[in-house]
Short mmCIF file of C-alpha atoms in Angstrom, two decimals:
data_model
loop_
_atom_site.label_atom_id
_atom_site.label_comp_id
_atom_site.label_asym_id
_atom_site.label_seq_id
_atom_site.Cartn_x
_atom_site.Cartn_y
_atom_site.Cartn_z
CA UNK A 417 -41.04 12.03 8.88
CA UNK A 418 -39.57 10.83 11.96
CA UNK A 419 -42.38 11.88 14.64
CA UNK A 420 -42.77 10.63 17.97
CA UNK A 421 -44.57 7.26 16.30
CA UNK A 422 -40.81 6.04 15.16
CA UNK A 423 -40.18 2.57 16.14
CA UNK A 424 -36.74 1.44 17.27
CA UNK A 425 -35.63 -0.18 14.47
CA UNK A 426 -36.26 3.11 12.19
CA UNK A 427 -34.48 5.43 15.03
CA UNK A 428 -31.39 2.92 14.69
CA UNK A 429 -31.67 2.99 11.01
CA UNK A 430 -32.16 6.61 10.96
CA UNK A 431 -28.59 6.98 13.08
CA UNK A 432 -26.74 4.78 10.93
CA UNK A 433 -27.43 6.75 7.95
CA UNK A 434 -25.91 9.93 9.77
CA UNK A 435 -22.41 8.73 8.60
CA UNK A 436 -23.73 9.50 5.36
CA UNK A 437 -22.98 13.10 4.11
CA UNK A 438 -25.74 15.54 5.17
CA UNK A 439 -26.40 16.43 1.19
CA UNK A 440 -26.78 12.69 0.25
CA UNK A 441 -29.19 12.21 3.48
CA UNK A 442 -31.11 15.05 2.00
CA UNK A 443 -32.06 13.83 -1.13
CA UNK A 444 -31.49 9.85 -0.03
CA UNK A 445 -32.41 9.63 3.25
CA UNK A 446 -36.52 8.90 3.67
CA UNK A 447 -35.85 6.62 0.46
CA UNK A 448 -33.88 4.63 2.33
CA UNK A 449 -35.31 3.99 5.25
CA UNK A 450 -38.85 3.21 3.03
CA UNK A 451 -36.82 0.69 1.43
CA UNK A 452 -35.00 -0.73 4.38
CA UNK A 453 -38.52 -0.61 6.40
CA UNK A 454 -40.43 -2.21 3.32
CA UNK A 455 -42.51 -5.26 4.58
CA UNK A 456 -41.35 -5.04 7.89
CA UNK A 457 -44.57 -4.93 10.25
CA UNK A 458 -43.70 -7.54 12.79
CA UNK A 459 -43.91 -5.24 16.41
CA UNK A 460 -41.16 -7.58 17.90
CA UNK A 461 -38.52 -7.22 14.58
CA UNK A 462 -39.46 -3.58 14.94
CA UNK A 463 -39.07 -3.05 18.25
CA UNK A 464 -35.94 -5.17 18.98
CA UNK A 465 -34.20 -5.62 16.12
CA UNK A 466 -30.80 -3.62 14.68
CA UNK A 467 -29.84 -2.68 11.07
CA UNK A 468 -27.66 -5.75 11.08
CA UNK A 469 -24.12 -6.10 10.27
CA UNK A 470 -24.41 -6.36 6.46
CA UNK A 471 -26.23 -3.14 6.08
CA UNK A 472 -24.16 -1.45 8.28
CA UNK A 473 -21.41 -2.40 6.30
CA UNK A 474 -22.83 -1.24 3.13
CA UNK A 475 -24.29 1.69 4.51
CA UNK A 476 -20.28 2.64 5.88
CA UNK A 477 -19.11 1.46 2.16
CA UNK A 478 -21.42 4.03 1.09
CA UNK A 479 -20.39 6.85 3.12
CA UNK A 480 -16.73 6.39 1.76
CA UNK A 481 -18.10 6.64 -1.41
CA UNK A 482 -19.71 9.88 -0.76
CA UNK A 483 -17.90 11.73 1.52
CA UNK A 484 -14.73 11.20 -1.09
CA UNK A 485 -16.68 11.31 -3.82
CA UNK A 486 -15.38 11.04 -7.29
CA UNK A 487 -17.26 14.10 -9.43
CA UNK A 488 -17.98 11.67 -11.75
CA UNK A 489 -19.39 8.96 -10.17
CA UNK A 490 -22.32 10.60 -8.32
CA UNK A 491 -24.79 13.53 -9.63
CA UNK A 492 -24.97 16.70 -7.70
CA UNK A 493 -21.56 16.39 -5.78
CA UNK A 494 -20.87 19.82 -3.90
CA UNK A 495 -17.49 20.45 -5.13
CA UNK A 496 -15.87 20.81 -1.95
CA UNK A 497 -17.05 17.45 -1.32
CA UNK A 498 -15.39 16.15 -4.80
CA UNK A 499 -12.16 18.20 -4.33
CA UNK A 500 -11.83 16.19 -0.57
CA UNK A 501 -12.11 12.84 -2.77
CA UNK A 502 -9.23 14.33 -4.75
CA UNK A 503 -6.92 15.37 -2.42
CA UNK A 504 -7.39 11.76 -0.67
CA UNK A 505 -6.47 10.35 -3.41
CA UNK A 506 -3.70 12.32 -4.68
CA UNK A 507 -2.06 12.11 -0.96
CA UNK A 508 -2.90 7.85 -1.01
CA UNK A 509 -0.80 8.48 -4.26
CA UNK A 510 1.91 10.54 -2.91
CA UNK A 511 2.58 7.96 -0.48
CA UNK A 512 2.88 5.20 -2.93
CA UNK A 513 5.51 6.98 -4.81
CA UNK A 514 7.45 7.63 -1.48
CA UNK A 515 7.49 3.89 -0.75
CA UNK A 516 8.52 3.49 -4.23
CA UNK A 517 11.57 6.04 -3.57
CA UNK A 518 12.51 4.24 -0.39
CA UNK A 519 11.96 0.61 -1.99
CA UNK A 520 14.63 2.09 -4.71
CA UNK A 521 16.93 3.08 -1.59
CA UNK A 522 16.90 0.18 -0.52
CA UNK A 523 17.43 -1.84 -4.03
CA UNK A 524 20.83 -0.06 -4.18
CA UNK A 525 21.85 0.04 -0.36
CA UNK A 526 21.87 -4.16 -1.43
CA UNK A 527 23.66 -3.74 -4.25
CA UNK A 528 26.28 -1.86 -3.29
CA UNK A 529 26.40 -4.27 -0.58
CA UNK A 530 26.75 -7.25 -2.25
CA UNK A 531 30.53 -5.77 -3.35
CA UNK A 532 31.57 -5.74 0.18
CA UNK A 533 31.69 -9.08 1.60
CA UNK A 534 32.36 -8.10 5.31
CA UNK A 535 29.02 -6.52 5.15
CA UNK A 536 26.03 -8.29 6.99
CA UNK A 537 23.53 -9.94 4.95
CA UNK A 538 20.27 -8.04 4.69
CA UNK A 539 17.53 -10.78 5.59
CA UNK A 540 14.82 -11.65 2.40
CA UNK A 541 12.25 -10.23 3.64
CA UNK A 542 13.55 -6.59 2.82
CA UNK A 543 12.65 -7.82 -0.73
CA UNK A 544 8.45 -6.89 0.55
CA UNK A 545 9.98 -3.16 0.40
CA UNK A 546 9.36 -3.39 -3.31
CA UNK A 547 5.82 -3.96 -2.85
CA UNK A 548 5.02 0.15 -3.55
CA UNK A 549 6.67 -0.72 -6.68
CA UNK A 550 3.60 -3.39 -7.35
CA UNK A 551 1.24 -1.46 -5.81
CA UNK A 552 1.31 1.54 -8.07
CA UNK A 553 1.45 -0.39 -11.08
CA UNK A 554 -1.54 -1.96 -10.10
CA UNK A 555 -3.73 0.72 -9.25
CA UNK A 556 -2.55 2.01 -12.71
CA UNK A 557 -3.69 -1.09 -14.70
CA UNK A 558 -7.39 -0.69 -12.42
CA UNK A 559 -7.08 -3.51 -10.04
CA UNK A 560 -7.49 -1.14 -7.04
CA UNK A 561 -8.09 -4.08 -4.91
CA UNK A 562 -4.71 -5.71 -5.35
CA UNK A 563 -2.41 -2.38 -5.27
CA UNK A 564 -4.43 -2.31 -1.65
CA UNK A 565 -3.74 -5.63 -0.42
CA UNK A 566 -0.04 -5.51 -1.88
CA UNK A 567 0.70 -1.68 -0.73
CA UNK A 568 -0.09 -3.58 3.13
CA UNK A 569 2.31 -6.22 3.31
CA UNK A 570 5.26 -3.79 4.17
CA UNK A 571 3.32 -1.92 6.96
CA UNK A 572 1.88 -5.47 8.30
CA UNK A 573 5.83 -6.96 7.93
CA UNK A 574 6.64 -3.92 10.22
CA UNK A 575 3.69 -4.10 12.47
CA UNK A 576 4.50 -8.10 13.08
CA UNK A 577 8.25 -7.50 13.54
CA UNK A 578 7.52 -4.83 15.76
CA UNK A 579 5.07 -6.27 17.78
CA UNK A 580 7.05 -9.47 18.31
CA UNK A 581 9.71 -7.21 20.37
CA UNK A 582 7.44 -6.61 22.83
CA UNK A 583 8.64 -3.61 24.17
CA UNK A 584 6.20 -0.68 24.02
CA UNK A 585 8.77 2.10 24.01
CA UNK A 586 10.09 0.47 20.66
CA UNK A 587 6.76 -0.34 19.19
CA UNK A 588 5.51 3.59 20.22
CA UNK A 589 8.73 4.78 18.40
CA UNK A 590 8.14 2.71 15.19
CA UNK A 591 4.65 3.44 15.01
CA UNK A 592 6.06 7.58 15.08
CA UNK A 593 8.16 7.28 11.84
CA UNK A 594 5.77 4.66 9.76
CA UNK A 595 2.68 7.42 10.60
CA UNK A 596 3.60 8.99 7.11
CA UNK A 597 3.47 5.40 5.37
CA UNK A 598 0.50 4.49 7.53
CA UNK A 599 -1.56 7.55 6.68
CA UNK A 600 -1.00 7.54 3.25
CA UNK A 601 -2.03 3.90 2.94
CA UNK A 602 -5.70 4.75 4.89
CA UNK A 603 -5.87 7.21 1.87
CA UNK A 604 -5.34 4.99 -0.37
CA UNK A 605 -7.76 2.47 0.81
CA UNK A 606 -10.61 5.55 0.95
CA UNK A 607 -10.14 7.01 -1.64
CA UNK A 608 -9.61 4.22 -4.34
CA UNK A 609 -13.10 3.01 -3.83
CA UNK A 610 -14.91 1.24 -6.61
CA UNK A 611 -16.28 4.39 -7.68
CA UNK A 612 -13.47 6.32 -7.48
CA UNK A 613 -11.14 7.02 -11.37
CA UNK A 614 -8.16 5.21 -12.48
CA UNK A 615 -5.66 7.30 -11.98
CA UNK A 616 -4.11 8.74 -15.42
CA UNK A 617 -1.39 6.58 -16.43
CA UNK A 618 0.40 8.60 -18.67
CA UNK A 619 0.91 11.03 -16.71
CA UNK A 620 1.35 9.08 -13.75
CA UNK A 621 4.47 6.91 -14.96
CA UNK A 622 6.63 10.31 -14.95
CA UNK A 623 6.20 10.83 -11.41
CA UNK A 624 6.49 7.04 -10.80
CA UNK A 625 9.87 7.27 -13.10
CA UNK A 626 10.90 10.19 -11.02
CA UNK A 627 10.50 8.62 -7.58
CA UNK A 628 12.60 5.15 -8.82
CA UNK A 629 15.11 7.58 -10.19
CA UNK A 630 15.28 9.57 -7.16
CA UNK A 631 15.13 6.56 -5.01
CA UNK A 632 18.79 5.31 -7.20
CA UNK A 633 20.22 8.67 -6.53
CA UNK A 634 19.33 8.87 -2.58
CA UNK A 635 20.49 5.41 -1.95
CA UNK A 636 24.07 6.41 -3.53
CA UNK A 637 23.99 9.62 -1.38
CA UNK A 638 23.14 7.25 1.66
CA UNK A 639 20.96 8.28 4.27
CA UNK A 640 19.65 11.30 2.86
CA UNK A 641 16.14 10.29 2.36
CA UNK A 642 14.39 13.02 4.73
CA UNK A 643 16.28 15.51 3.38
CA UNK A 644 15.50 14.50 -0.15
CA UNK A 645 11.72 14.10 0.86
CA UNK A 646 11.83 17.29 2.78
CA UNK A 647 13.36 19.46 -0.49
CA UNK A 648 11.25 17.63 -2.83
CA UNK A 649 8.13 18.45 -1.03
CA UNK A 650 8.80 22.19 -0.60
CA UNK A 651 9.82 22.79 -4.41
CA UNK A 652 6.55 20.84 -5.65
CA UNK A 653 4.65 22.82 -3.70
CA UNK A 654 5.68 26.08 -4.37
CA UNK A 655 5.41 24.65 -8.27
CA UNK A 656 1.88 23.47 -7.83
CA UNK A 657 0.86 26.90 -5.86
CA UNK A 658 2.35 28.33 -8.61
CA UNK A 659 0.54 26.09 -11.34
CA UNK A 660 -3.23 27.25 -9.60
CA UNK A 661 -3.61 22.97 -8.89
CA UNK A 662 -4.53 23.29 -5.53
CA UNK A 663 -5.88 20.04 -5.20
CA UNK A 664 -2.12 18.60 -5.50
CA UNK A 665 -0.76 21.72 -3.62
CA UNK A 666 -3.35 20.59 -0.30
CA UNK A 667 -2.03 17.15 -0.55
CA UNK A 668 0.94 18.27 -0.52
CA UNK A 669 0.38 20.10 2.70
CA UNK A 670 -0.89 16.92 4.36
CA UNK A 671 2.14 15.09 3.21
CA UNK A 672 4.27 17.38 4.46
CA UNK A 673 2.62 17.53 7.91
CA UNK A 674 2.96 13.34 7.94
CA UNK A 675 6.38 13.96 7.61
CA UNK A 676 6.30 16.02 10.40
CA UNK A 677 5.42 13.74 12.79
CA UNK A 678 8.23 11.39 13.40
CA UNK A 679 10.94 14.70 13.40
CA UNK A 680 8.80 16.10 15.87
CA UNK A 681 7.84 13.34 18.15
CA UNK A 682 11.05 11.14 17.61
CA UNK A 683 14.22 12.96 16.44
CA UNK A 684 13.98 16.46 18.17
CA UNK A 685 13.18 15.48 21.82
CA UNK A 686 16.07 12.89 21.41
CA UNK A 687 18.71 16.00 20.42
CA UNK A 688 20.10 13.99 17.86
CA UNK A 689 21.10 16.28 15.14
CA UNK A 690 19.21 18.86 16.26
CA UNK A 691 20.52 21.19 13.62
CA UNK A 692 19.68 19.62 10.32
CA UNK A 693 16.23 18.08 11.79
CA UNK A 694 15.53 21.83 12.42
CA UNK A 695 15.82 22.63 9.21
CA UNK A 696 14.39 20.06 7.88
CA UNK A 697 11.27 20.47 10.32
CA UNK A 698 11.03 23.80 9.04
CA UNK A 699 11.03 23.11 5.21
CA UNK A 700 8.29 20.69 5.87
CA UNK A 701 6.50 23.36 8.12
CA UNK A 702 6.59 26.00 5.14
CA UNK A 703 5.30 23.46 2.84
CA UNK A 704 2.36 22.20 5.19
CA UNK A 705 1.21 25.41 6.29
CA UNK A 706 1.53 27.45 3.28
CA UNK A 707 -1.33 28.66 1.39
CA UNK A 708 -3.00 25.96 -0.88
CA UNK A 709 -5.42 28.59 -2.84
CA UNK A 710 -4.73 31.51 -5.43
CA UNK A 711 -6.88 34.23 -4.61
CA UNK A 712 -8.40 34.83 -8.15
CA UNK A 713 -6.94 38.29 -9.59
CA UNK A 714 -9.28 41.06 -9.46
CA UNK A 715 -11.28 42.03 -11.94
CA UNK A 716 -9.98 45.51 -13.60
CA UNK A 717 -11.80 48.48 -12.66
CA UNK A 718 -13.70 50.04 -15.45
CA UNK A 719 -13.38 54.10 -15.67
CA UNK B 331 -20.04 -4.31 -16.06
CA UNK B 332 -20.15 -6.17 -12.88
CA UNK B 333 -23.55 -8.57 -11.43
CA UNK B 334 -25.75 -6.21 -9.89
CA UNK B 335 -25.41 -3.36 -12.28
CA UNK B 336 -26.45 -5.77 -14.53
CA UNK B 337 -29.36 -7.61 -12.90
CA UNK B 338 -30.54 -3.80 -11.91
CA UNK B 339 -30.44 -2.55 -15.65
CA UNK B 340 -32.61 -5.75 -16.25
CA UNK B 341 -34.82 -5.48 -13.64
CA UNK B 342 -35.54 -1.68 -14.84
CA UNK B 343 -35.53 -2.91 -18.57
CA UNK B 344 -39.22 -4.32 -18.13
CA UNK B 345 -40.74 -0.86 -16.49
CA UNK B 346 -39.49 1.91 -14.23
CA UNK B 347 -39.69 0.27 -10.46
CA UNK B 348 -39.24 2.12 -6.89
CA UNK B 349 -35.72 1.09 -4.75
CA UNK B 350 -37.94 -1.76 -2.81
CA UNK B 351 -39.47 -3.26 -6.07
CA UNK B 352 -35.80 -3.39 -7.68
CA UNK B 353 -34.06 -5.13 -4.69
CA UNK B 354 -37.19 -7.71 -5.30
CA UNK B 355 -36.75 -7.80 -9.01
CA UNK B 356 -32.84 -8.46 -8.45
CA UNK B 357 -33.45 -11.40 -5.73
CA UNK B 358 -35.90 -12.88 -8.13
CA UNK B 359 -33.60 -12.15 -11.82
CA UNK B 360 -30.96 -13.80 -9.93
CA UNK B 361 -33.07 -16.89 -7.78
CA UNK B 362 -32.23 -15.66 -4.88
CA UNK B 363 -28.56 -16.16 -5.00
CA UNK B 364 -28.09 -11.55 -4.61
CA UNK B 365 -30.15 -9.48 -1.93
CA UNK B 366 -28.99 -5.89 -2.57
CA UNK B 367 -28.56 -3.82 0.55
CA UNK B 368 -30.23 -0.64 0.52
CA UNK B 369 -26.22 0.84 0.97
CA UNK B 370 -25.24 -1.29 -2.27
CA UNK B 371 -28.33 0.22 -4.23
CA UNK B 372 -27.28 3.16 -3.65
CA UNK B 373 -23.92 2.74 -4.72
CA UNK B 374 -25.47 1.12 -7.71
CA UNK B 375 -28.30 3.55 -8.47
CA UNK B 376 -25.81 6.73 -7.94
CA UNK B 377 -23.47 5.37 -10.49
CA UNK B 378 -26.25 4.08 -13.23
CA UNK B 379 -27.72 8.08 -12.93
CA UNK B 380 -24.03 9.50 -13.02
CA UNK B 381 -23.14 7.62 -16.32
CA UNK B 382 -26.85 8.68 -17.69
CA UNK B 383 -27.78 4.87 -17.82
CA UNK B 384 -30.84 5.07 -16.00
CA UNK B 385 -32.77 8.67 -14.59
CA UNK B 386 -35.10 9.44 -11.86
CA UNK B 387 -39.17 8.85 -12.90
CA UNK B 388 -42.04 9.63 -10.45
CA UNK B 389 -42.14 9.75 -6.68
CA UNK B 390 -44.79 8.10 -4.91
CA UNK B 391 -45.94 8.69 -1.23
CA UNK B 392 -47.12 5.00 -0.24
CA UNK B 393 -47.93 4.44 3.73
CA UNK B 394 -46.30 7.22 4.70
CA UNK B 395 -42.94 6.58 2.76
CA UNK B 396 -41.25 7.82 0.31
CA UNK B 397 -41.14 5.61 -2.79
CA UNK B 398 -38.82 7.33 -5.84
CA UNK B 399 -39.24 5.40 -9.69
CA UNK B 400 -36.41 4.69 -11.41
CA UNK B 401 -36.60 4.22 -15.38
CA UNK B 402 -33.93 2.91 -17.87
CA UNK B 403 -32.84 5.85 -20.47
CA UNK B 404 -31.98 4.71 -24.32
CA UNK B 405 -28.10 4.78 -23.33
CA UNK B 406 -28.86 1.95 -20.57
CA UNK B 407 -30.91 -0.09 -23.20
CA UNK B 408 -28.22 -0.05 -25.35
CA UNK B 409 -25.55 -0.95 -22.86
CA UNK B 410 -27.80 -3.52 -21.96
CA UNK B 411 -27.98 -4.47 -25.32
CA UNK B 412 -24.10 -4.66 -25.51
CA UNK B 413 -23.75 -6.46 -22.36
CA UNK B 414 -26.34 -9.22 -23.05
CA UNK B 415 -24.44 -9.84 -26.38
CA UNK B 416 -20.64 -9.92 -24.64
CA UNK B 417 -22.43 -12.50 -22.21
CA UNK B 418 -24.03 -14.82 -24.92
CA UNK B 419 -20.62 -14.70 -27.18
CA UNK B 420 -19.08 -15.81 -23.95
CA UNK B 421 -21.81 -18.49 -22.92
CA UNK B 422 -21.98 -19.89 -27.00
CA UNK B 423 -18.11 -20.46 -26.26
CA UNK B 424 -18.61 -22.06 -23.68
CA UNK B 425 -20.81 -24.74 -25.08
CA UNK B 426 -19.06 -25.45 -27.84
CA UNK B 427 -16.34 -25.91 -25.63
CA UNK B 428 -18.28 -28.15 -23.28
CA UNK B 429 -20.37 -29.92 -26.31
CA UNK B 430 -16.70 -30.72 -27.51
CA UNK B 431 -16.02 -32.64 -24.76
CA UNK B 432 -19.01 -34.56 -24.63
CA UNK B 433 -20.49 -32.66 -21.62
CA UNK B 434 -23.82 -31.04 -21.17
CA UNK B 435 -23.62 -27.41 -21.52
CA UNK B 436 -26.57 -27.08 -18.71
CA UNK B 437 -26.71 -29.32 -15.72
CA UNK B 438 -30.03 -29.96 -14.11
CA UNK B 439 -31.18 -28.89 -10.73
CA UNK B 440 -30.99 -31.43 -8.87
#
């Protein structure tokens, strides 16, 4: 298929479907385009005409769905291709439970607060910092599409508020340190597809539990966060490299390189306490570029 | 079990049908009201073969194209099955709800 007979409407179909996966096109791809072609023998709709903007959205929906594929969703998944779909989701998850940590930071910087009457007011809208909270527990339950919509209104709060400034320099800088929050959130959006596994709950609520806990402790300790993130990261690493899940352990590595980004681009060229940032930086440098798979013991030489 | 899985284990219940002849089948099942995208098909189709409802038949070379059957296996007849009873519980319900309140469970086309 595809000879030098291939009308224009076919060679535009035919390079829309290259966002699909090249082992889904392979099985998929003449299918499609007999199905999408089917009927269609006017010369003018076949010479002029374009996929259109609701098959080119569910053509994109599609390749979501299989480049992050869930194994179970889709026969014949290379598993490279299913492990991506995993660690896309485990890092949209990872970022959850750090919004949840600094939504628990912030709970307590309040309350503490409130004893100190001098103290400015925080303004109500810091209350849409709980919204990670939501957001998990709703892509627990299953109803991906709200934990979506909800785990946005603090990054669109910060986006407005930014914007409004109106100075660049400002809105650069902000944009730096939310990249973590901001990538995390893209992952959770791709990954969480419709086809994509509710997350185990069971299991699930212990790390949630741990990141609210942490989150109580941090915003006692006040203004520790990084560190805390920075720490926690390296040890669960080095825990999961040690477990064999390397799934979670390349995640991991991704998270830590998010956090990267606003020390790097931010904090250091500012010299504001270089030292600790350092250190930090380095942690998170260990943790992101540290090896994510255990080279499987060799087999014991017989004789 | 959400609208077009349904209407596409329906329109496969009769006999196994190619992609084309199933996003027909679903237009018509439905009067007109869904017209699957080829993308949304094969969201569908991928997840209906996944959970073993439905499995690949015969492939067919028809003007040049390629035109691959689909066929329902006993697993999507009987979630069929289940899903046609959950909807008429739900629809008798309904009616006696409606009939209860003096209405007409079906309103005429106008």
């Amino acid at each position: 298929m595809g000879g030098s007979g291939m009308r224009n409407l076919e060679r535009r179909y035919r390079t829309l479907l290259k966002v699909l996966p090249r082992w889904y096109r392979r099985d998929r791809e003449e299918e499609m385009v007999g199905i999408f072609l089917a009927e269609r023998d006017d010369d003018l709709d076949l010479e002029h005409s374009w996929p259109g903007w609701g098959e080119t959205g569910a053509v994109l929906a599609l390749a979501v769905r299989t480049h992050l594929a869930a194994g179970a969703a889709l026969t014949s998944v290379p598993s490279k291709v299913a492990r991506r779909g995993e660690v896309v989701r485990a890092l949209g998850m990872l970022g959850l439970l750090l919004g949840m940590f600094y939504a628990m930071n912030m709970v307590v910087t309040v309350v503490v607060g409130l004893g100190r009457p001098f103290q400015s007011p925080q303004p109500w809208w810091r209350v849409l910092e709980l919204a990670p909270v939501v957001a998990f527990a709703a892509l627990l339950i299953g109803w991906r599409t709200l934990a979506k919509v909800v785990a946005a209104v603090p990054l669109s709060l910060v986006v407005v508020s930014v914007t409004a400034t109106g100075d660049p320099g400002y809105v650069l800088v902000w944009g730096v340190f939310q990249f973590p929050l901001l990538v995390t959130f893209v992952c959770l959006c791709l990954g969480f597809h419709r086809e994509a596994p509710i997350p185990p709950a069971r299991r699930l609520l212990w790390w949630g539990g741990g990141a609210l806990l942490l989150g109580v402790v941090g915003g006692f300790s006040g203004g520790t966060g990084m560190q805390t993130i920075a720490v926690l990261t390296l040890v669960l690493r080095v825990a999961v490299f040690v477990r064999g899940d390397g799934v979670l352990g390349r995640a991991l590595s991704l998270f830590a390189l998010a956090q990267l980004v606003p020390l790097l681009f931010v904090v250091v060229p500012s010299h504001s306490y270089l030292m600790p940032v350092g250190v930090l930086a380095a942690l998170l440098a260990v943790a992101a570029v540290a090896p994510v798979w255990r080279r499987p013991k060799a087999a014991p030489q017989m004789g | 079990m959400s609208e077009q899985t349904f209407l596409v284990l329906t329109a496969l219940a009769e006999e196994p049908l190619h992609g084309y002849a199933i996003v027909q089948a679903v237009e018509q099942l439905s009067e007109g009201r869904m017209v699957l995208r080829v993308g949304t098909l094969y969201g569908v189709l991928d997840r209906l073969v996944a959970d073993g409802l439905a499995e690949r038949d015969r492939e067919e070379v028809h003007q040049g194209r390629l035109r691959r059957y689909y066929k329902l296996t006993d697993s999507g007849v009987r979630a069929l099955q289940a899903e046609v009873a959950r909807l008429s519980a739900n629809v008798r319900a309904a009616t006696a709800v409606l009939r209860g309140r003096g209405v007409q469970a079906w309103a005429g086309r106008a």
